Amino acid sequence: MSDLLFPLSTLAATAPDIPAARLSALPPATRLVFRGREAAIGPAGIAFGAELPRQACRFKRSGDRLAAWLGPDEWLLLAEDADPAALIAEIEPAVFGLPHALADVSSRSLGIALEGPRAAYVLNQGCPLDLSETAFPVGMVTRTVFAKAEIVLLREAPERFRLDVWRSFAPYVWGLLEEARRELA
């Protein structure tokens, strides 16, 4: 994939392996933003293939599908290896006639994974949240900032975080994560 379409490819290829906090670019994924009222939430989740969580700041995963609660009536739907048009065609009939909005934002963001025993420490170099497992447990998601960039942050495992960052900010965030990891090398 070209650097224009996937600007992290060159950076990821040259990233040093630092086991305490491994950094990797995640493959492209379909990203949809779903907004809906109560009646549309259940059918949308069934059609998408992953339940839309009702608990604030949580995500649910089913296979290669992930639904992340971003607000009282807003979810980020992530699907690996899915065609956005086909995915929309699966969801729209299930919520037809119900108040909702469904938008393809796949080109907007890129995914970055940070994992290892010092991953939370590295993230805290630019993110003001308490990333202890008590305050930010596995299954939690939130919009936040990393330095001056807005990100969506998910904790996928005790030592694994996923950052969803706008494409234009991805090299900036990557560079800051690399800088924060240097002392661990």
Tab-separated table of N, CA and C in Angstrom, residues 38-132:
chain	number	residue	atom	x	y	z
A	38	GLU	N	-32.543	4.122	20.946
A	38	GLU	CA	-32.658	2.814	21.598
A	38	GLU	C	-33.166	1.712	20.667
A	39	ALA	N	-34.210	1.976	19.907
A	39	ALA	CA	-34.807	0.943	19.063
A	39	ALA	C	-33.851	0.436	17.992
A	40	ALA	N	-32.885	1.250	17.566
A	40	ALA	CA	-31.974	0.875	16.489
A	40	ALA	C	-30.704	0.175	16.983
A	41	ILE	N	-30.392	0.292	18.256
A	41	ILE	CA	-29.118	-0.208	18.773
A	41	ILE	C	-28.992	-1.726	18.648
A	42	GLY	N	-29.960	-2.462	19.127
A	42	GLY	CA	-29.918	-3.923	19.072
A	42	GLY	C	-29.844	-4.451	17.651
A	43	PRO	N	-30.780	-4.031	16.766
A	43	PRO	CA	-30.726	-4.516	15.385
A	43	PRO	C	-29.420	-4.152	14.668
A	44	ALA	N	-28.872	-2.983	14.954
A	44	ALA	CA	-27.613	-2.581	14.315
A	44	ALA	C	-26.485	-3.511	14.746
A	45	GLY	N	-26.428	-3.843	16.030
A	45	GLY	CA	-25.390	-4.734	16.532
A	45	GLY	C	-25.497	-6.130	15.943
A	46	ILE	N	-26.720	-6.639	15.846
A	46	ILE	CA	-26.919	-7.968	15.252
A	46	ILE	C	-26.463	-7.969	13.805
A	47	ALA	N	-26.862	-6.956	13.044
A	47	ALA	CA	-26.483	-6.879	11.636
A	47	ALA	C	-24.979	-6.678	11.467
A	48	PHE	N	-24.371	-5.916	12.362
A	48	PHE	CA	-22.932	-5.670	12.289
A	48	PHE	C	-22.128	-6.912	12.664
A	49	GLY	N	-22.653	-7.701	13.578
A	49	GLY	CA	-21.949	-8.909	13.997
A	49	GLY	C	-21.225	-8.765	15.324
A	50	ALA	N	-21.443	-7.652	16.012
A	50	ALA	CA	-20.895	-7.443	17.356
A	50	ALA	C	-21.871	-6.550	18.100
A	51	GLU	N	-22.199	-6.966	19.299
A	51	GLU	CA	-23.138	-6.200	20.116
A	51	GLU	C	-22.613	-4.792	20.364
A	52	LEU	N	-23.494	-3.806	20.251
A	52	LEU	CA	-23.131	-2.430	20.569
A	52	LEU	C	-23.255	-2.263	22.080
A	53	PRO	N	-22.133	-1.984	22.768
A	53	PRO	CA	-22.199	-1.884	24.228
A	53	PRO	C	-23.074	-0.729	24.674
A	54	ARG	N	-23.756	-0.933	25.778
A	54	ARG	CA	-24.612	0.106	26.354
A	54	ARG	C	-23.931	0.788	27.529
A	55	GLN	N	-22.841	0.210	28.003
A	55	GLN	CA	-22.114	0.786	29.125
A	55	GLN	C	-21.123	1.821	28.594
A	56	ALA	N	-21.072	2.957	29.252
A	56	ALA	CA	-20.193	4.045	28.835
A	56	ALA	C	-18.736	3.608	28.758
A	57	CYS	N	-18.070	4.047	27.715
A	57	CYS	CA	-16.626	3.860	27.539
A	57	CYS	C	-16.195	2.393	27.513
A	58	ARG	N	-16.996	1.544	26.909
A	58	ARG	CA	-16.654	0.119	26.791
A	58	ARG	C	-16.744	-0.298	25.327
A	59	PHE	N	-16.057	-1.389	24.994
A	59	PHE	CA	-16.184	-1.949	23.658
A	59	PHE	C	-16.440	-3.439	23.757
A	60	LYS	N	-17.039	-3.961	22.703
A	60	LYS	CA	-17.299	-5.397	22.613
A	60	LYS	C	-16.735	-5.876	21.290
A	61	ARG	N	-16.175	-7.077	21.312
A	61	ARG	CA	-15.567	-7.659	20.124
A	61	ARG	C	-16.216	-9.009	19.837
A	62	SER	N	-16.361	-9.286	18.561
A	62	SER	CA	-16.812	-10.603	18.115
A	62	SER	C	-16.025	-10.905	16.845
A	63	GLY	N	-15.066	-11.800	16.962
A	63	GLY	CA	-14.217	-12.120	15.816
A	63	GLY	C	-13.452	-10.889	15.360
A	64	ASP	N	-13.615	-10.533	14.083
A	64	ASP	CA	-12.903	-9.377	13.539
A	64	ASP	C	-13.731	-8.099	13.588
A	65	ARG	N	-14.815	-8.114	14.359
A	65	ARG	CA	-15.683	-6.935	14.491
A	65	ARG	C	-15.581	-6.379	15.906
A	66	LEU	N	-15.526	-5.053	16.004
A	66	LEU	CA	-15.420	-4.392	17.293
A	66	LEU	C	-16.358	-3.193	17.295
A	67	ALA	N	-17.174	-3.076	18.343
A	67	ALA	CA	-18.085	-1.944	18.510
A	67	ALA	C	-17.676	-1.198	19.775
A	68	ALA	N	-17.365	0.086	19.625
A	68	ALA	CA	-16.881	0.897	20.740
A	68	ALA	C	-17.852	2.033	21.039
A	69	TRP	N	-18.268	2.127	22.305
A	69	TRP	CA	-19.171	3.183	22.750
A	69	TRP	C	-18.384	4.477	22.850
A	70	LEU	N	-18.794	5.499	22.093
A	70	LEU	CA	-18.113	6.793	22.138
A	70	LEU	C	-18.969	7.888	22.752
A	71	GLY	N	-20.246	7.656	22.890
A	71	GLY	CA	-21.149	8.647	23.458
A	71	GLY	C	-22.500	8.021	23.677
A	72	PRO	N	-23.422	8.739	24.302
A	72	PRO	CA	-24.722	8.163	24.629
A	72	PRO	C	-25.473	7.566	23.445
A	73	ASP	N	-25.238	8.062	22.245
A	73	ASP	CA	-25.912	7.485	21.077
A	73	ASP	C	-24.935	7.309	19.910
A	74	GLU	N	-23.636	7.076	20.231
A	74	GLU	CA	-22.614	6.993	19.175
A	74	GLU	C	-21.659	5.831	19.412
A	75	TRP	N	-21.421	5.060	18.344
A	75	TRP	CA	-20.502	3.929	18.383
A	75	TRP	C	-19.569	3.975	17.190
A	76	LEU	N	-18.333	3.569	17.418
A	76	LEU	CA	-17.374	3.355	16.348
A	76	LEU	C	-17.393	1.870	16.060
A	77	LEU	N	-17.657	1.513	14.806
A	77	LEU	CA	-17.702	0.113	14.395
A	77	LEU	C	-16.467	-0.173	13.550
A	78	LEU	N	-15.636	-1.089	14.001
A	78	LEU	CA	-14.408	-1.464	13.295
A	78	LEU	C	-14.553	-2.875	12.762
A	79	ALA	N	-14.178	-3.058	11.505
A	79	ALA	CA	-14.232	-4.390	10.899
A	79	ALA	C	-13.000	-4.590	10.035
A	80	GLU	N	-12.252	-5.638	10.330
A	80	GLU	CA	-11.081	-5.965	9.529
A	80	GLU	C	-11.529	-6.664	8.255
A	81	ASP	N	-10.830	-6.409	7.173
A	81	ASP	CA	-11.090	-7.070	5.891
A	81	ASP	C	-12.556	-7.012	5.455
A	82	ALA	N	-13.207	-5.887	5.660
A	82	ALA	CA	-14.603	-5.742	5.250
A	82	ALA	C	-14.723	-4.577	4.271
A	83	ASP	N	-15.545	-4.756	3.281
A	83	ASP	CA	-15.828	-3.682	2.327
A	83	ASP	C	-16.847	-2.743	2.982
A	84	PRO	N	-16.543	-1.453	3.056
A	84	PRO	CA	-17.466	-0.532	3.734
A	84	PRO	C	-18.872	-0.541	3.135
A	85	ALA	N	-18.971	-0.550	1.810
A	85	ALA	CA	-20.291	-0.532	1.172
A	85	ALA	C	-21.078	-1.795	1.506
A	86	ALA	N	-20.401	-2.937	1.511
A	86	ALA	CA	-21.082	-4.197	1.836
A	86	ALA	C	-21.528	-4.208	3.300
A	87	LEU	N	-20.694	-3.673	4.174
A	87	LEU	CA	-21.044	-3.636	5.587
A	87	LEU	C	-22.246	-2.716	5.829
A	88	ILE	N	-22.248	-1.572	5.186
A	88	ILE	CA	-23.394	-0.662	5.290
A	88	ILE	C	-24.645	-1.344	4.754
A	89	ALA	N	-24.501	-2.087	3.657
A	89	ALA	CA	-25.641	-2.803	3.062
A	89	ALA	C	-26.180	-3.886	4.004
A	90	GLU	N	-25.346	-4.396	4.903
A	90	GLU	CA	-25.810	-5.378	5.892
A	90	GLU	C	-26.566	-4.696	7.032
A	91	ILE	N	-26.116	-3.515	7.431
A	91	ILE	CA	-26.682	-2.842	8.599
A	91	ILE	C	-27.951	-2.057	8.270
A	92	GLU	N	-27.949	-1.332	7.166
A	92	GLU	CA	-29.069	-0.437	6.832
A	92	GLU	C	-30.442	-1.120	6.828
A	93	PRO	N	-30.595	-2.304	6.230
A	93	PRO	CA	-31.928	-2.934	6.258
A	93	PRO	C	-32.411	-3.256	7.674
A	94	ALA	N	-31.476	-3.546	8.578
A	94	ALA	CA	-31.848	-3.898	9.949
A	94	ALA	C	-32.378	-2.704	10.731
A	95	VAL	N	-32.004	-1.502	10.321
A	95	VAL	CA	-32.419	-0.300	11.057
A	95	VAL	C	-33.316	0.602	10.202
A	96	PHE	N	-33.758	0.078	9.080
A	96	PHE	CA	-34.615	0.860	8.183
A	96	PHE	C	-35.853	1.363	8.931
A	97	GLY	N	-36.129	2.638	8.798
A	97	GLY	CA	-37.295	3.233	9.437
A	97	GLY	C	-37.077	3.655	10.883
A	98	LEU	N	-35.919	3.326	11.428
A	98	LEU	CA	-35.598	3.709	12.816
A	98	LEU	C	-34.653	4.912	12.787
A	99	PRO	N	-34.805	5.848	13.728
A	99	PRO	CA	-33.912	7.012	13.749
A	99	PRO	C	-32.448	6.581	13.945
A	100	HIS	N	-31.619	6.881	12.953
A	100	HIS	CA	-30.208	6.511	13.026
A	100	HIS	C	-29.412	7.262	11.967
A	101	ALA	N	-28.110	7.189	12.083
A	101	ALA	CA	-27.180	7.679	11.059
A	101	ALA	C	-26.024	6.695	11.010
A	102	LEU	N	-25.545	6.421	9.818
A	102	LEU	CA	-24.444	5.491	9.622
A	102	LEU	C	-23.516	6.103	8.583
A	103	ALA	N	-22.270	6.341	8.961
A	103	ALA	CA	-21.325	7.004	8.057
A	103	ALA	C	-20.025	6.222	7.972
A	104	ASP	N	-19.504	6.107	6.765
A	104	ASP	CA	-18.217	5.468	6.528
A	104	ASP	C	-17.115	6.492	6.787
A	105	VAL	N	-16.278	6.227	7.776
A	105	VAL	CA	-15.151	7.110	8.097
A	105	VAL	C	-13.828	6.343	7.973
A	106	SER	N	-13.825	5.316	7.135
A	106	SER	CA	-12.654	4.453	7.000
A	106	SER	C	-11.397	5.200	6.590
A	107	SER	N	-11.534	6.211	5.771
A	107	SER	CA	-10.357	6.946	5.289
A	107	SER	C	-9.844	7.957	6.292
A	108	ARG	N	-10.587	8.203	7.338
A	108	ARG	CA	-10.224	9.242	8.303
A	108	ARG	C	-9.092	8.826	9.234
A	109	SER	N	-9.080	7.572	9.675
A	109	SER	CA	-8.190	7.164	10.762
A	109	SER	C	-7.326	5.971	10.421
A	110	LEU	N	-6.282	5.801	11.229
A	110	LEU	CA	-5.400	4.646	11.157
A	110	LEU	C	-5.266	4.061	12.553
A	111	GLY	N	-4.924	2.790	12.605
A	111	GLY	CA	-4.752	2.120	13.891
A	111	GLY	C	-3.290	1.884	14.227
A	112	ILE	N	-2.955	2.113	15.481
A	112	ILE	CA	-1.616	1.860	16.005
A	112	ILE	C	-1.777	0.978	17.239
A	113	ALA	N	-0.950	-0.047	17.347
A	113	ALA	CA	-0.958	-0.904	18.536
A	113	ALA	C	0.303	-0.642	19.345
A	114	LEU	N	0.154	-0.597	20.651
A	114	LEU	CA	1.280	-0.462	21.569
A	114	LEU	C	1.076	-1.530	22.632
A	115	GLU	N	2.067	-2.418	22.760
A	115	GLU	CA	1.906	-3.500	23.728
A	115	GLU	C	3.218	-3.835	24.418
A	116	GLY	N	3.070	-4.332	25.604
A	116	GLY	CA	4.219	-4.712	26.415
A	116	GLY	C	4.028	-4.227	27.833
A	117	PRO	N	4.890	-4.678	28.738
A	117	PRO	CA	4.733	-4.326	30.152
A	117	PRO	C	4.875	-2.833	30.452
A	118	ARG	N	5.463	-2.067	29.543
A	118	ARG	CA	5.625	-0.622	29.766
A	118	ARG	C	4.773	0.199	28.793
A	119	ALA	N	3.792	-0.416	28.165
A	119	ALA	CA	2.943	0.287	27.194
A	119	ALA	C	2.207	1.464	27.838
A	120	ALA	N	1.613	1.256	28.997
A	120	ALA	CA	0.886	2.346	29.668
A	120	ALA	C	1.841	3.486	30.016
A	121	TYR	N	3.041	3.159	30.441
A	121	TYR	CA	4.043	4.179	30.760
A	121	TYR	C	4.350	5.026	29.523
A	122	VAL	N	4.551	4.381	28.390
A	122	VAL	CA	4.849	5.101	27.147
A	122	VAL	C	3.674	5.990	26.769
A	123	LEU	N	2.466	5.467	26.841
A	123	LEU	CA	1.284	6.275	26.511
A	123	LEU	C	1.154	7.483	27.428
A	124	ASN	N	1.498	7.321	28.680
A	124	ASN	CA	1.380	8.435	29.623
A	124	ASN	C	2.378	9.559	29.367
A	125	GLN	N	3.297	9.371	28.448
A	125	GLN	CA	4.194	10.462	28.073
A	125	GLN	C	3.442	11.536	27.292
A	126	GLY	N	2.279	11.173	26.721
A	126	GLY	CA	1.498	12.151	25.970
A	126	GLY	C	0.019	12.137	26.289
A	127	CYS	N	-0.425	11.185	27.088
A	127	CYS	CA	-1.847	11.040	27.411
A	127	CYS	C	-2.047	11.272	28.909
A	128	PRO	N	-2.940	12.195	29.284
A	128	PRO	CA	-3.098	12.556	30.694
A	128	PRO	C	-3.929	11.584	31.539
A	129	LEU	N	-4.472	10.534	30.954
A	129	LEU	CA	-5.344	9.621	31.699
A	129	LEU	C	-4.560	8.708	32.629
A	130	ASP	N	-5.216	8.271	33.684
A	130	ASP	CA	-4.678	7.226	34.546
A	130	ASP	C	-4.893	5.917	33.807
A	131	LEU	N	-3.823	5.294	33.332
A	131	LEU	CA	-3.933	4.072	32.544
A	131	LEU	C	-3.640	2.814	33.357
A	132	SER	N	-3.758	2.918	34.684
A	132	SER	CA	-3.632	1.721	35.508
A	132	SER	C	-4.796	0.793	35.144
